[in-house]
């Protein structure tokens, strides 16, 4: 405090001295004219009367003000001052009225001993006497610079302190009185070179006191500006510095350069398959103020001490540098810090906001809100609790409105973070004061062609409530637009103070764009609506390419492609833009049925025409985003696994009660043969006996099990009484059981015994586990085997071919069993009509099952039922057998249509005006649902100047119209457009180059 007083005292001395006898202009040329001008500009002097002398009464006033005694002097009464001067100052009559208090105060407290010691203890002050340099320097150095000098050494010490030069010292010593020009020289020297007793420069002390600024001091030439440090060279590569976390819900990704934007879920991929942490389209990505750190709020929090690998890609720095794909491994998400309730505020008539130190778990639906908060000791009932701002804030909504005054909110320890740590109980006393002002926009973020997020000064809500699909009416969306009313919003989303406006259907232009919100479109939580809002945003031009992020299997015939951006629907759903390659790199033609763009715009579902298994790759090209950026040709591998839950097991007993008694279990799927869910684990099998008792096969000594049929079945050898009797070492078999050899019941032409098999949970080779922990399987007697349990077991695959897939492998094959297997039922005659089979062929498929292919003569249609005729198959009394000696038996079965429509012919005709058109005839009617009006539907023409303009469907005929269509015109069709019959068998690609016949 003393040092501060000295600084202010010095300022006062300088100011008082500088203002003495100011003159408007220089009377004559003086030595320190330029210096005086600078001091005036800095406020260290006032006026330019450089030739005026300085007297002692002025000096004592300067000194007392410099010592901070001005208030005490002014507090002295006139009576007291007059008494002191009259009693103790021998030359009182010479003291001017305006200086009386100052002289009286100095005398009273011993600040002056006068000019004549002989009159002590009285004082001869000599108020009008001129002032010497030694006296002025005493005041300057002692009061303002912290020294202790006297008139005998002040001049020499001032030179040591850098205030005056040697030349000035010589001049001042021979002067008996100072003029203002001398003071200008002294003050300028003090500012330029003077050093205080504490080691600071005099000018720095004035800067520290706030009397002048550093900028002004630099401009005056009193100090040299600090040299700007050499800027560190900017990195020539964008890199990830580190990925850190302080809780289980957020990741902090630090970069070495400022970023253009934070990115989104396409830029950050968790590579750990079993991670609990999830980053997806519902995650939040925020860029820090320095633009070097991205805060990711996860959709699903990590488990405590979970370790993940994070891949970061396609991030751009402000200077245009792109990040090379980077994977940060072994990131441990750990939370050891207790969460805190940091603050609370009333944000609406019914709403209180509580802010936390980290993301907080939202209370479960149905939980009592009073477990988490109490408002005014329960006087206010809580309706709901909602999270905002990345789970770091909870909004408490009350059933009744808050009354003006104060309200007490208690946050309770039941409020927990994602590590399960509860907060310490915290109570807030809040003022309730009604807000009468509507919300206003204060800033924005993430301005892209397809969306922008506006940030309001307070929490808001939309005036219209969304429907069950979170969609708003067109009239309401038109209240939010850009540029003009022809560009309305496509959708809206609110989170606390943030409003995200989607402009997918009317994109924002790059550069400056005006966002408009009509009056009364949004409101704060007090119910105050907005006035019309117009806000300027800077929309960054989107030049980022489309990137395929991942390929995931949905089921055996479906994959889902995830892209980094919202896609253009036409290019995303054009199956010509996708090619499937097998494991050898060969194109799998006609395998893609369709491509469907997801609701989020970033996913494409690819449906295949059949189930796929094994390793594949997909090639993607020509897919665009909403602003025309195109994906570079990309190839990504994927694996198709069996995802069907195993079930529909079958069991059959062979040699019941006899030697070699064997129970065969057919799983109809390739099963796991090791691990927890192995089908070779006898503990998983039990028999419910005819008596009702249940026996575990693992408890029966002598039972053995092995896998057969490429792990699609098991054989379980269960000792019978004959096995025990006929073994040379009967002690080896102490357990046996004889299965029934007579039928207990018949179902679907199959005889079943009274015993039943129980199989506990098992899994297929792809890891799919049975839905139930206990699977009950009826046991059939041996005798025959038949069709695979599939709707396609008997199928017409083209106009003269039927395939039959059996549920076992034929080991003894007799072709004659199938030569009379096909017939059709004629509804008109009520009779069965045989269809000749010219060539039955037997093959084994990849599942180890027999497939019989029948070539027909007398059936020339891609339909299985037409004109009252329905194609059927039946096999009885066959000699073809499996390894167990069972004969093939196929009951009367209707053939399934899996034959695609075929082209019968392509014809030429002319209309009444002589304009040519072309007709394509198919073997059966096409499904109108697969035909698209106003589309060419995959057809094209070539040759000469032929031009196709329109395509029409009429039953089994396609009509092609256009210009210059002739008999020599070539016609082509591309199957990717998906024309099909009513069974959804798609027409194959073709090109017709023969001369067209007349229709």
mmCIF file of C-alpha atoms in Angstrom, residues 105-237:
data_model
loop_
_atom_site.group_PDB
_atom_site.id
_atom_site.type_symbol
_atom_site.label_atom_id
_atom_site.label_comp_id
_atom_site.label_asym_id
_atom_site.label_seq_id
_atom_site.Cartn_x
_atom_site.Cartn_y
_atom_site.Cartn_z
ATOM 1 C CA UNK A 105 -0.581 21.149 7.511
ATOM 2 C CA UNK A 106 3.148 20.897 6.613
ATOM 3 C CA UNK A 107 4.098 22.868 9.712
ATOM 4 C CA UNK A 108 1.736 20.950 12.028
ATOM 5 C CA UNK A 109 3.179 17.548 11.036
ATOM 6 C CA UNK A 110 6.836 18.606 10.586
ATOM 7 C CA UNK A 111 7.087 18.231 6.834
ATOM 8 C CA UNK A 112 9.062 21.480 6.572
ATOM 9 C CA UNK A 113 11.630 23.211 8.792
ATOM 10 C CA UNK A 114 11.690 26.367 6.636
ATOM 11 C CA UNK A 115 14.668 28.285 5.335
ATOM 12 C CA UNK A 116 16.003 29.803 8.594
ATOM 13 C CA UNK A 117 16.912 27.528 11.496
ATOM 14 C CA UNK A 118 17.456 30.470 13.817
ATOM 15 C CA UNK A 119 13.705 31.031 14.258
ATOM 16 C CA UNK A 120 13.028 27.446 15.425
ATOM 17 C CA UNK A 121 10.794 26.087 16.745
ATOM 18 C CA UNK A 122 8.883 28.484 14.521
ATOM 19 C CA UNK A 123 9.230 28.304 10.761
ATOM 20 C CA UNK A 124 10.232 30.789 8.191
ATOM 21 C CA UNK A 125 8.589 29.254 5.140
ATOM 22 C CA UNK A 126 9.458 31.815 2.434
ATOM 23 C CA UNK A 127 6.452 30.888 0.283
ATOM 24 C CA UNK A 128 7.340 33.067 -2.672
ATOM 25 C CA UNK A 129 11.020 32.186 -2.681
ATOM 26 C CA UNK A 130 12.330 30.544 -5.795
ATOM 27 C CA UNK A 131 13.055 26.780 -5.715
ATOM 28 C CA UNK A 132 16.458 25.237 -6.353
ATOM 29 C CA UNK A 133 17.146 21.991 -8.249
ATOM 30 C CA UNK A 134 18.287 20.259 -5.084
ATOM 31 C CA UNK A 135 14.880 20.904 -3.469
ATOM 32 C CA UNK A 136 12.874 19.657 -6.477
ATOM 33 C CA UNK A 137 15.006 16.550 -6.790
ATOM 34 C CA UNK A 138 14.472 15.774 -3.079
ATOM 35 C CA UNK A 139 10.725 15.795 -3.632
ATOM 36 C CA UNK A 140 10.968 13.789 -6.906
ATOM 37 C CA UNK A 141 13.286 11.104 -5.560
ATOM 38 C CA UNK A 142 11.962 10.749 -2.006
ATOM 39 C CA UNK A 143 8.246 10.956 -2.640
ATOM 40 C CA UNK A 144 7.993 9.336 -6.094
ATOM 41 C CA UNK A 145 10.986 7.052 -6.524
ATOM 42 C CA UNK A 146 11.480 5.636 -3.028
ATOM 43 C CA UNK A 147 14.873 7.214 -2.195
ATOM 44 C CA UNK A 148 16.024 9.009 0.982
ATOM 45 C CA UNK A 149 18.119 11.938 -0.092
ATOM 46 C CA UNK A 150 18.676 15.489 1.168
ATOM 47 C CA UNK A 151 19.392 18.787 -0.529
ATOM 48 C CA UNK A 152 23.109 18.146 0.033
ATOM 49 C CA UNK A 153 23.219 15.061 -2.200
ATOM 50 C CA UNK A 154 20.017 14.989 -4.260
ATOM 51 C CA UNK A 155 21.681 16.349 -7.398
ATOM 52 C CA UNK A 156 24.516 13.824 -7.472
ATOM 53 C CA UNK A 157 22.208 10.928 -6.509
ATOM 54 C CA UNK A 158 19.798 11.872 -9.271
ATOM 55 C CA UNK A 159 22.576 11.457 -11.797
ATOM 56 C CA UNK A 160 23.391 8.024 -10.292
ATOM 57 C CA UNK A 161 19.683 7.157 -10.684
ATOM 58 C CA UNK A 162 19.807 8.091 -14.378
ATOM 59 C CA UNK A 163 17.448 11.082 -13.958
ATOM 60 C CA UNK A 164 19.872 13.708 -15.183
ATOM 61 C CA UNK A 165 23.004 13.600 -17.258
ATOM 62 C CA UNK A 166 26.418 14.976 -16.284
ATOM 63 C CA UNK A 167 25.778 18.019 -18.439
ATOM 64 C CA UNK A 168 22.436 18.635 -16.700
ATOM 65 C CA UNK A 169 24.109 18.240 -13.286
ATOM 66 C CA UNK A 170 26.652 20.911 -14.152
ATOM 67 C CA UNK A 171 23.936 23.280 -15.377
ATOM 68 C CA UNK A 172 21.652 22.682 -12.360
ATOM 69 C CA UNK A 173 24.398 23.188 -9.776
ATOM 70 C CA UNK A 174 25.070 26.733 -10.965
ATOM 71 C CA UNK A 175 21.341 27.643 -11.091
ATOM 72 C CA UNK A 176 19.803 29.113 -7.964
ATOM 73 C CA UNK A 177 16.267 28.825 -9.341
ATOM 74 C CA UNK A 178 14.459 26.407 -11.644
ATOM 75 C CA UNK A 179 12.272 27.311 -14.549
ATOM 76 C CA UNK A 180 9.766 24.991 -16.206
ATOM 77 C CA UNK A 181 12.218 24.180 -19.002
ATOM 78 C CA UNK A 182 14.569 22.691 -16.354
ATOM 79 C CA UNK A 183 11.711 20.654 -14.887
ATOM 80 C CA UNK A 184 10.832 19.372 -18.382
ATOM 81 C CA UNK A 185 14.410 18.216 -18.814
ATOM 82 C CA UNK A 186 14.467 16.544 -15.374
ATOM 83 C CA UNK A 187 11.113 14.801 -15.875
ATOM 84 C CA UNK A 188 11.967 13.672 -19.388
ATOM 85 C CA UNK A 189 15.269 12.234 -18.159
ATOM 86 C CA UNK A 190 13.482 10.439 -15.315
ATOM 87 C CA UNK A 191 11.035 8.920 -17.798
ATOM 88 C CA UNK A 192 13.728 8.006 -20.282
ATOM 89 C CA UNK A 193 16.476 6.656 -18.028
ATOM 90 C CA UNK A 194 15.463 6.996 -14.362
ATOM 91 C CA UNK A 195 15.573 3.996 -12.033
ATOM 92 C CA UNK A 196 13.585 3.816 -8.765
ATOM 93 C CA UNK A 197 15.022 2.605 -5.487
ATOM 94 C CA UNK A 198 13.276 -0.781 -5.953
ATOM 95 C CA UNK A 199 15.060 -1.343 -9.271
ATOM 96 C CA UNK A 200 12.140 -0.585 -11.570
ATOM 97 C CA UNK A 201 12.446 2.105 -14.161
ATOM 98 C CA UNK A 202 10.586 5.313 -13.374
ATOM 99 C CA UNK A 203 8.468 4.973 -16.524
ATOM 100 C CA UNK A 204 7.551 1.406 -15.545
ATOM 101 C CA UNK A 205 6.356 2.630 -12.161
ATOM 102 C CA UNK A 206 4.040 5.066 -13.958
ATOM 103 C CA UNK A 207 2.792 2.236 -16.194
ATOM 104 C CA UNK A 208 2.257 -0.026 -13.189
ATOM 105 C CA UNK A 209 0.289 2.736 -11.450
ATOM 106 C CA UNK A 210 -1.911 3.021 -14.518
ATOM 107 C CA UNK A 211 -0.997 6.678 -15.040
ATOM 108 C CA UNK A 212 0.134 6.012 -18.606
ATOM 109 C CA UNK A 213 -0.126 2.998 -20.873
ATOM 110 C CA UNK A 214 2.710 0.873 -22.169
ATOM 111 C CA UNK A 215 1.623 1.676 -25.720
ATOM 112 C CA UNK A 216 1.898 5.426 -24.996
ATOM 113 C CA UNK A 217 5.296 4.937 -23.380
ATOM 114 C CA UNK A 218 6.523 3.038 -26.415
ATOM 115 C CA UNK A 219 5.143 5.709 -28.769
ATOM 116 C CA UNK A 220 6.948 8.401 -26.750
ATOM 117 C CA UNK A 221 10.235 6.521 -27.070
ATOM 118 C CA UNK A 222 10.655 5.892 -23.330
ATOM 119 C CA UNK A 223 10.772 2.109 -23.681
ATOM 120 C CA UNK A 224 11.662 -0.238 -26.462
ATOM 121 C CA UNK A 225 8.914 -2.647 -27.484
ATOM 122 C CA UNK A 226 9.681 -6.222 -26.596
ATOM 123 C CA UNK A 227 10.907 -8.086 -29.602
ATOM 124 C CA UNK A 228 8.227 -10.395 -30.896
ATOM 125 C CA UNK A 229 9.335 -13.965 -30.292
ATOM 126 C CA UNK A 230 10.161 -15.840 -33.415
ATOM 127 C CA UNK A 231 6.981 -17.755 -34.260
ATOM 128 C CA UNK A 232 7.428 -21.470 -34.105
ATOM 129 C CA UNK A 233 7.196 -22.925 -37.575
ATOM 130 C CA UNK A 234 3.722 -24.320 -38.215
ATOM 131 C CA UNK A 235 3.737 -28.110 -38.471
ATOM 132 C CA UNK A 236 3.673 -29.360 -42.041
ATOM 133 C CA UNK A 237 1.483 -32.334 -41.072
#
